[in-house]
Short mmCIF file of C-alpha atoms in Angstrom, two decimals:
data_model
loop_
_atom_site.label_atom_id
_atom_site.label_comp_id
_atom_site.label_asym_id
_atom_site.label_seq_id
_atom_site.Cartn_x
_atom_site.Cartn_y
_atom_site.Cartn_z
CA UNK A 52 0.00 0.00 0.00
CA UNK A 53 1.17 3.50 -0.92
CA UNK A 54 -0.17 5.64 2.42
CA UNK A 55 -0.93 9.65 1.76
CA UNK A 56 -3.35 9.74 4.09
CA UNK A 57 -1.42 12.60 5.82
CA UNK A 58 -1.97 14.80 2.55
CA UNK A 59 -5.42 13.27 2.03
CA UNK A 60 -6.52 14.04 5.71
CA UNK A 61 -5.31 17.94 5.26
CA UNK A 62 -6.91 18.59 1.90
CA UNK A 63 -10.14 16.60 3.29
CA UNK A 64 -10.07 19.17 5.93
CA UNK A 65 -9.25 22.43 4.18
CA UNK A 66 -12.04 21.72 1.88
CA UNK A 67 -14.71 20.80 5.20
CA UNK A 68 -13.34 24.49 6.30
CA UNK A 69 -13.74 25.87 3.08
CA UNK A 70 -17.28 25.05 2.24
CA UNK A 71 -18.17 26.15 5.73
CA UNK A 72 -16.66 29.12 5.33
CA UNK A 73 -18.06 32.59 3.64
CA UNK A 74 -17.25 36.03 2.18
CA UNK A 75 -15.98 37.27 6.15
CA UNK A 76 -13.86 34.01 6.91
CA UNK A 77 -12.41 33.32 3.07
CA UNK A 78 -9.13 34.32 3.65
CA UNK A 79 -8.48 33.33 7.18
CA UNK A 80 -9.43 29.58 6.33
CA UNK A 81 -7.24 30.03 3.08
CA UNK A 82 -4.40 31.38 5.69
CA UNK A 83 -5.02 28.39 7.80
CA UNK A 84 -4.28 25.57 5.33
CA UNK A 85 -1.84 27.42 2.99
CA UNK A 86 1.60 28.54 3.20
CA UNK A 87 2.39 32.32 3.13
CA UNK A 88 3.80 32.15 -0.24
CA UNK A 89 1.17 29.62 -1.92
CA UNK A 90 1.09 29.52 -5.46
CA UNK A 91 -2.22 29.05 -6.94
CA UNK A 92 -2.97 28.98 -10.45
CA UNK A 93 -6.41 28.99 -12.06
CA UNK A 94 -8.35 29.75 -15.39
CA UNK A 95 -8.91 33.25 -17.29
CA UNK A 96 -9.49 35.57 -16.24
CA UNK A 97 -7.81 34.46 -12.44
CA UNK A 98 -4.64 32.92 -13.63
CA UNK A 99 -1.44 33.03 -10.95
CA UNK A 100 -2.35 34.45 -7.83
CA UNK A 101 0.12 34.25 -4.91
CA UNK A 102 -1.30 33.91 -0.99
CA UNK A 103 -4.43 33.83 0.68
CA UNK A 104 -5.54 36.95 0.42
CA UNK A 105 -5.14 36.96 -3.36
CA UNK A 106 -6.66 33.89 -4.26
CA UNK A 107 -9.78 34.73 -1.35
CA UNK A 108 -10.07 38.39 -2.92
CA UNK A 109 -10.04 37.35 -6.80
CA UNK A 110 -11.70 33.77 -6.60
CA UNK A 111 -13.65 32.64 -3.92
CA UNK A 112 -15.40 35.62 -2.31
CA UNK A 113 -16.73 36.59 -5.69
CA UNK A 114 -17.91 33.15 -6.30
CA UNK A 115 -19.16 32.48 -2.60
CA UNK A 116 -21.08 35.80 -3.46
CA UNK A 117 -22.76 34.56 -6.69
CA UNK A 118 -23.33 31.03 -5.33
CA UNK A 119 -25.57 30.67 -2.11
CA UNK A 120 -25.13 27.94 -0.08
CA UNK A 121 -22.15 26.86 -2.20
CA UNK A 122 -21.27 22.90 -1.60
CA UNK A 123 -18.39 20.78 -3.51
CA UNK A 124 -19.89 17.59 -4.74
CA UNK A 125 -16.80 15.45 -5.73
CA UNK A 126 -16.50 12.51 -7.81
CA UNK A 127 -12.44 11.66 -8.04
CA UNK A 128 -10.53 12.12 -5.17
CA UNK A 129 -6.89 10.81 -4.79
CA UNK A 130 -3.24 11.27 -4.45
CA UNK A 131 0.46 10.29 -5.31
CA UNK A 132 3.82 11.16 -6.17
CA UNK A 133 4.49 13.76 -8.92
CA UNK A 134 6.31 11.33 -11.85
CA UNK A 135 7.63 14.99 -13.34
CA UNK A 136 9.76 15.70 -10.27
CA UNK A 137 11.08 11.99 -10.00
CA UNK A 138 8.15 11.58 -7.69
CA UNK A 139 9.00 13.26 -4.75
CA UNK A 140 6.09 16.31 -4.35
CA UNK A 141 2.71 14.70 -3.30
CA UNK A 142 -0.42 16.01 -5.07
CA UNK A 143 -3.82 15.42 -3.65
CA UNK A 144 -6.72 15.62 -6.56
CA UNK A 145 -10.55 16.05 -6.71
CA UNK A 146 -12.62 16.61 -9.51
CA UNK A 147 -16.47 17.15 -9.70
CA UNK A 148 -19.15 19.93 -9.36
CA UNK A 149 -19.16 22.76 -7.20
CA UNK A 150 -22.74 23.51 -7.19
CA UNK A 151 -25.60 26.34 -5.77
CA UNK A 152 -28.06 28.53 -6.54
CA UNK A 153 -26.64 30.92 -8.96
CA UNK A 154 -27.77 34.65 -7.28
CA UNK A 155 -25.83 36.56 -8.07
CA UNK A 156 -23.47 38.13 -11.15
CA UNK A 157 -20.14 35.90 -11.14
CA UNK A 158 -17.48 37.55 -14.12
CA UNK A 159 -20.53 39.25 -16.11
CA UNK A 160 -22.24 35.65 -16.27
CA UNK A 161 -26.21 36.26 -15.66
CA UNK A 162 -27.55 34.60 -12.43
CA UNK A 163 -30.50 32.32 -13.44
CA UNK A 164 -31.91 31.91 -9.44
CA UNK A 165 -31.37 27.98 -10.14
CA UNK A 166 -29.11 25.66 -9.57
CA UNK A 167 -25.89 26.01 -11.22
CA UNK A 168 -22.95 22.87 -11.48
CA UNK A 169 -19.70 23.99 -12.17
CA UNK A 170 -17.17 21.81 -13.13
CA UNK A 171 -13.81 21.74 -11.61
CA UNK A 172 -10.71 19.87 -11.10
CA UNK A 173 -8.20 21.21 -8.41
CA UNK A 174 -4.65 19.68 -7.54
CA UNK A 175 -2.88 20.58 -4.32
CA UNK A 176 0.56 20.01 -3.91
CA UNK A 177 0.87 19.26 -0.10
CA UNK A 178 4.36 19.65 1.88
CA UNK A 179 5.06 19.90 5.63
CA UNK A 180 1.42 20.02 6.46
CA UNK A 181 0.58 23.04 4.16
CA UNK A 182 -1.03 23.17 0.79
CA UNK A 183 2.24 24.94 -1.12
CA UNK A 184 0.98 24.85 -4.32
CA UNK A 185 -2.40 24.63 -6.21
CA UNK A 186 -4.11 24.42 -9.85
CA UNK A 187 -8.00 25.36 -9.89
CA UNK A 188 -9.34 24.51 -13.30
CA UNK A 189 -13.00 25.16 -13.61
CA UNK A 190 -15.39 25.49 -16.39
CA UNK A 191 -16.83 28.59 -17.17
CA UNK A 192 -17.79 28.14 -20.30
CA UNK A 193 -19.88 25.58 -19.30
CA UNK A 194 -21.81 27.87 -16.79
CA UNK A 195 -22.48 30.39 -18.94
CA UNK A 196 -24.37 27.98 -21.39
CA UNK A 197 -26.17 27.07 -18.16
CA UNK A 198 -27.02 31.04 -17.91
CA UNK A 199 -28.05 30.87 -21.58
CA UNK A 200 -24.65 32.56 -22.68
CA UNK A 201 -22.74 30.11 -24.65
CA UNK A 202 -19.94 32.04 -26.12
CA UNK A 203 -19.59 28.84 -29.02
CA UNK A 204 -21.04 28.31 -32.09
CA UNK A 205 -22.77 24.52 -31.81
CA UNK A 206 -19.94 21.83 -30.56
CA UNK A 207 -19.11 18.76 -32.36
CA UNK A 208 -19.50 16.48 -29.23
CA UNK A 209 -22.49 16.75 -26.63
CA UNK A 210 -22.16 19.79 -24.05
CA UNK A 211 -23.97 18.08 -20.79
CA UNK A 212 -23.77 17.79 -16.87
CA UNK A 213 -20.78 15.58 -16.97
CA UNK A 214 -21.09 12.39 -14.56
CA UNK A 215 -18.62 10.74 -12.80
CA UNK A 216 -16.82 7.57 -12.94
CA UNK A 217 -19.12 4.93 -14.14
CA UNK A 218 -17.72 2.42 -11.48
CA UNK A 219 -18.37 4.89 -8.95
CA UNK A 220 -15.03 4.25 -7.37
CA UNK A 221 -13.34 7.67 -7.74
CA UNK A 222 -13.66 8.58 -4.17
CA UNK A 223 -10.33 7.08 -2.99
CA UNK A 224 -10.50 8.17 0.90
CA UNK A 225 -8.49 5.39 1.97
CA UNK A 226 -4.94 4.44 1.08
CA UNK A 227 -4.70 2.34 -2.81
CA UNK A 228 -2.37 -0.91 -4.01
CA UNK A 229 0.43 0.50 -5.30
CA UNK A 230 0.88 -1.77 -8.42
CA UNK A 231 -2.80 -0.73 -9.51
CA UNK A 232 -1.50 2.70 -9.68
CA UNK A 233 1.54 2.14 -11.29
CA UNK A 234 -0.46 0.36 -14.08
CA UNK A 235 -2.81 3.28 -14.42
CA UNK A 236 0.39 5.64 -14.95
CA UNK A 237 1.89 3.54 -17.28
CA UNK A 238 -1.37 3.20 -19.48
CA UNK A 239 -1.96 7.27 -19.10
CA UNK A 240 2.13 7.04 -20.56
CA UNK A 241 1.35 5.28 -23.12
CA UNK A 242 -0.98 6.82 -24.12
CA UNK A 243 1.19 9.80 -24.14
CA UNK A 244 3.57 8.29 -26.25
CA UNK A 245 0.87 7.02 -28.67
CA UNK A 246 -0.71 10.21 -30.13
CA UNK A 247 -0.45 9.95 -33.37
CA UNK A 248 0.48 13.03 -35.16
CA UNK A 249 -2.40 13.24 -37.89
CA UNK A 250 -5.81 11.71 -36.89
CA UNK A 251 -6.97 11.12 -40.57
CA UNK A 252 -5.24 8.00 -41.08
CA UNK A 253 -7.03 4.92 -41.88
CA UNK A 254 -5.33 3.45 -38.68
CA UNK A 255 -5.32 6.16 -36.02
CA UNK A 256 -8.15 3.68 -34.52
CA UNK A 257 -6.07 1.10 -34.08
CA UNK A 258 -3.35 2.77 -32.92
CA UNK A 259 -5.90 4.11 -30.10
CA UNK A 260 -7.25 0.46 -29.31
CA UNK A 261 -3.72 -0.31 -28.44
CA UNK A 262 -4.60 2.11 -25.49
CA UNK A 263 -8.29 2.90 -25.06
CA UNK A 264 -10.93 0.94 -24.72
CA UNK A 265 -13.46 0.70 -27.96
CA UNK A 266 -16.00 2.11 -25.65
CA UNK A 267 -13.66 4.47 -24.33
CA UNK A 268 -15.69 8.01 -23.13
CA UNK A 269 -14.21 11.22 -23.57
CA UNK A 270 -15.53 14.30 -21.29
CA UNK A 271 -14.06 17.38 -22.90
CA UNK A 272 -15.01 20.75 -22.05
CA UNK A 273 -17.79 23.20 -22.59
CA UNK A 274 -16.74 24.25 -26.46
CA UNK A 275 -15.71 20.87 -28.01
CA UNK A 276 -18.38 18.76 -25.68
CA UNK A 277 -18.04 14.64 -24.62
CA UNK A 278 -18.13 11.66 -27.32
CA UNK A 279 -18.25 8.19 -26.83
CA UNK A 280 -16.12 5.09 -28.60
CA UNK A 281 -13.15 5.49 -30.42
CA UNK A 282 -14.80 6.13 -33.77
CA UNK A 283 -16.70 8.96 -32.76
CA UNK A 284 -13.60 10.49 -30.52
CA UNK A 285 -11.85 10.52 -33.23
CA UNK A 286 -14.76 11.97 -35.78
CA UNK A 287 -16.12 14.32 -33.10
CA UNK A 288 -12.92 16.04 -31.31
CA UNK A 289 -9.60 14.65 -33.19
CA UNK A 290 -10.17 15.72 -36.63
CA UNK A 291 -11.73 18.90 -35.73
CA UNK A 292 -8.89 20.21 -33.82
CA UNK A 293 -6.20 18.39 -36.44
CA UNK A 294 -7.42 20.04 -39.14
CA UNK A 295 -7.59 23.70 -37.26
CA UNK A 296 -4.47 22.79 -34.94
CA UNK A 297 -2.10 20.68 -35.94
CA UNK A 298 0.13 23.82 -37.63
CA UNK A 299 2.69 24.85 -35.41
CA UNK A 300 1.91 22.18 -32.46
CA UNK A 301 4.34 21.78 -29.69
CA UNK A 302 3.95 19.65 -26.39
CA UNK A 303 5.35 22.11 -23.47
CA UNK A 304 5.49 18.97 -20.75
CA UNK A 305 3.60 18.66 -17.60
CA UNK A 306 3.27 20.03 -13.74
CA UNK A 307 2.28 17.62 -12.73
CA UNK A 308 0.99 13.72 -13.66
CA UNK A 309 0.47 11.11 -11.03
CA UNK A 310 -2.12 8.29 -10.31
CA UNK A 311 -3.65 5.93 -7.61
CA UNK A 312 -5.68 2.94 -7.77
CA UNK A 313 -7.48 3.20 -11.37
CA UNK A 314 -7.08 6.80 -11.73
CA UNK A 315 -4.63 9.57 -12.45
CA UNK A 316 -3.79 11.99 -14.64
CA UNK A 317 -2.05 15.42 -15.64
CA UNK A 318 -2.32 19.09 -16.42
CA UNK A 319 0.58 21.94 -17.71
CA UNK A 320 0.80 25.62 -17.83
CA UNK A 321 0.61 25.56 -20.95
CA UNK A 322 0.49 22.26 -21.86
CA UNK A 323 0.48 23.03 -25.59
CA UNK A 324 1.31 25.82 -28.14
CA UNK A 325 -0.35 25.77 -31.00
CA UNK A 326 -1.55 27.65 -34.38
CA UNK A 327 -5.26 28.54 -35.23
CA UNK A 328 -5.61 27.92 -39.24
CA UNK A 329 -9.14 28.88 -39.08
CA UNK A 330 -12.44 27.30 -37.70
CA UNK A 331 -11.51 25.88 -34.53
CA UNK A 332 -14.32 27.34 -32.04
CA UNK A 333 -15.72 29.62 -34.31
CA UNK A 334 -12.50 31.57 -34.53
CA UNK A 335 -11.29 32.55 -37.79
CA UNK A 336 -7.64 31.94 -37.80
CA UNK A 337 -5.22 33.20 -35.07
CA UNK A 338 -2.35 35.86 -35.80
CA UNK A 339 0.08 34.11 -34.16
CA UNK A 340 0.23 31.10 -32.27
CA UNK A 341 -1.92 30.85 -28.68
CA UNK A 342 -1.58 27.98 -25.74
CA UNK A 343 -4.02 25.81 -23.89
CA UNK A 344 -3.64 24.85 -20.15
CA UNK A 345 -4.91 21.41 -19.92
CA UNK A 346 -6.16 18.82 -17.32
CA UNK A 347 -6.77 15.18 -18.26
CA UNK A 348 -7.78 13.00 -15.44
CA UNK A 349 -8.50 9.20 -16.24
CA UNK A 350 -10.08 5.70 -15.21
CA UNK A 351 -7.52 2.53 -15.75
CA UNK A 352 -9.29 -0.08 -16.38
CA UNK A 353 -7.57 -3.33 -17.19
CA UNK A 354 -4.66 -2.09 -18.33
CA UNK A 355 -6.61 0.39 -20.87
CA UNK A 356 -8.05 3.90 -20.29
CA UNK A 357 -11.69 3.83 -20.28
CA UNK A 358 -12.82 7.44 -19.21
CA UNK A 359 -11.26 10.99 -19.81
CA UNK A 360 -12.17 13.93 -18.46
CA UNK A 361 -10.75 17.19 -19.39
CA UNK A 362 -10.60 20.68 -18.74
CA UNK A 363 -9.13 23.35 -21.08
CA UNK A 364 -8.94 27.03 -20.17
CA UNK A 365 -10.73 28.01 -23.40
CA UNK A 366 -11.17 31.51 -22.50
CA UNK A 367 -6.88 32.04 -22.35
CA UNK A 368 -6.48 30.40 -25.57
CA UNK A 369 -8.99 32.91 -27.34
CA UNK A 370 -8.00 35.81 -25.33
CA UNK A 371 -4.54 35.05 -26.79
CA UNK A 372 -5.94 35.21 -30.16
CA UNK A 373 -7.57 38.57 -29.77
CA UNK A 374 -11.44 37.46 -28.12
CA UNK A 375 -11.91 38.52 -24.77
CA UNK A 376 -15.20 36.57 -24.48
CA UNK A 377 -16.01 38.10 -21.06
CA UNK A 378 -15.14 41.30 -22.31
CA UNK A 379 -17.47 40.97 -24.81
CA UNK A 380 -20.24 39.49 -23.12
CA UNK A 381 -19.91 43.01 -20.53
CA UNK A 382 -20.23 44.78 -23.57
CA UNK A 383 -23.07 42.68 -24.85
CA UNK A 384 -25.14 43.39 -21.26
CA UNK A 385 -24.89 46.91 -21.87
CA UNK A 386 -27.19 47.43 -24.61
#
C-alpha cells in the first residue's frame, strides 16, 4: 500500500473548512491551510495568484457571493507522487461539481436563481502540512451555457452535466495498491507516447485500441463537448482540432501527472502551443500562435483507459488570439 493519508486528511479538511466558510472568513481559512507564499494557479481571467488573500479576494469571495449555499460535490478524489519531479512532491486531486443557486453576477455571467454545477478539477501540492501549491481549473464556459450565454457556435460532441466515474469508485478516501497505480500511470504514458500526429489516417483507430478501450468516453469541455467510442472520438474532437491545430503544435510537458488505484492523470501551464488555421471554435484563424492549459484525469481499467475527463482554459487560448469573451459578453449586457 502506498499511504498519503497525511496529505489526504489535510486537503479533506481544508475543503470541510472551506465550504463552511463565507465572504468574512475566506481568507483566514485560506491562511489556515496554505503557506504564506502559496502559489495558486487557475483559469482566465484568475490565472497566478500568490497567498491567501489573493486567491480569497479574486476567486472565492466573488464566487461564494454569486453562489448561495455553495457545496463541492466530488467525484475523483486521490493522491500520489508527482512522476515529473522523480516523484518526490505529493499532489492530492478532486474533480467534480461545485454547485448552488446561482444569485448573483459571477465575471458578467447572468444569475439564473437555479441551480448552477460547475465543473472543476483542483490539484494541491501538499508539503510539511501546508497546501504549497495549487491548480483550480473550472469550467466557465460551461456555466455560462447554463445562464443561456454560450460564447460557441454549436460543438461537435455533446455539451452536458458531466457524470462521474461509471464504477463509482473515484472517491479514494483510503490508502490504494500501489501496483494498480503504477499500471494506471503507465497506461496514461502510453498513451502519451501514442498520439499519433495526424488523426486522418485509416489506422489512427487502431493505434488508439492499443490504449483505449473501444467504448472508451471522452468528457471534454464546454466548447468541443463529450463523445463516446473510439470512432466517434476521433470523428467528433480529433479531426476537428487536427485540421484547425495541428500547424505549429508543440507539447510544453507537464506540472504535474500522477495516479492511484485506477485513476490519475495530468495538467501543464501551458500544456500546448499551437496555431489557429481557421475554424476551430468559431474563430477565424489566429495571428500568431496561442496555448491551452490542460487537465486530463483518467479511469484505468484493465490495463486500458476507459474514461477521460478534461478541462481546457478556453477563455486564455482565445483571449490570446484577440477574443476577450467576457469582455465581450460586458459589452453585450450593456445594450
Amino acid at each position: 500500500m502506498t499511504d498519503f493519508q497525511a496529505e489526504k486528511a489535510l486537503v479533506r479538511d481544508y475543503h470541510a473548512a472551506l465550504a463552511a466558510a463565507d465572504v468574512a472568513t475566506a481568507t483566514s481559512v485560506l491562511d489556515r491551510f496554505t503557506a504564506p507564499d502559496w502559489h495558486w494557479r487557475g483559469m482566465h481571467p484568475f490565472h497566478e495568484q500568490h497567498g491567501a488573500a489573493a486567491v480569497a479576494e479574486q476567486f472565492w469571495v466573488p464566487l461564494m457571493t454569486a453562489m448561495t449555499g455553495l457545496q463541492r460535490r466530488p467525484d475523483i478524489f486521490m493522491a500520489g507522487l508527482n512522476e515529473i519531479d522523480g516523484f518526490n512532491g505529493c499532489w492530492v486531486v478532486q474533480m467534480g461539481h461545485l454547485m448552488g443557486l446561482f444569485d448573483q453576477p459571477w465575471l458578467g455571467i447572468r444569475p439564473t436563481g437555479k441551480i448552477a454545477m460547475l465543473r472543476f478539477a483542483e490539484f494541491n501540492r501538499v508539503a510539511d502540512g501546508r497546501i504549497v501549491e495549487s491548480a483550480m481549473f473550472v469550467d466557465i464556459p460551461h456555466l455560462m451555457i447554463q445562464a443561456g450565454q454560450n460564447p460557441f457556435p454549436p460543438q461537435t460532441g455533446a455539451m452536458l452535466i458531466q457524470p462521474g466515474p461509471m464504477t463509482h469508485e473515484g472517491l479514494m478516501f483510503d490508502a490504494q495498491p500501489a501496483e494498480i497505480g503504477e499500471r494506471t500511470l503507465a497506461a496514461i504514458n502510453a498513451m502519451l507516447d501514442n498520439p499519433g500526429a495526424k488523426f486522418h489516417n485509416v489506422d489512427e483507430a487502431t493505434r488508439l485500441a492499443r490504449v483505449w478501450h473501444d467504448d472508451m468516453i471522452w468528457w471534454g469541455p464546454a466548447g468541443i463537448g463529450a463523445t463516446y467510442t473510439i470512432p466517434r472520438y476521433l470523428r467528433q474532437h480529433c479531426e476537428p482540432f487536427d485540421d484547425a491545430l495541428s500547424e505549429g503544435y508543440r507539447f510544453n510537458g507537464h506540472l504535474c501527472r500522477m495516479a492511484e488505484g485506477h485513476f490519475g492523470g495530468f495538467f501543464g501551464w501551458a500544456n500546448l502551443t499551437l496555431t489557429n488555421a481557421g475554424g476551430y471554435l468559431g474563430m477565424t484563424a489566429g495571428p500568431g500562435p496561442s496555448e491551452m492549459r490542460v487537465v486530463d484525469l483518467y479511469r484505468e481499467q484493465n490495463g486500458k483507459l476507459a474514461e477521460n475527463w478534461i478541462f481546457i482554459d478556453l477563455l486564455h487560448y482565445l483571449n490570446l488570439q484577440g477574443l476577450d469573451v467576457l469582455a465581450r459578453m460586458a459589452n453585450i449586457a450593456r445594450y
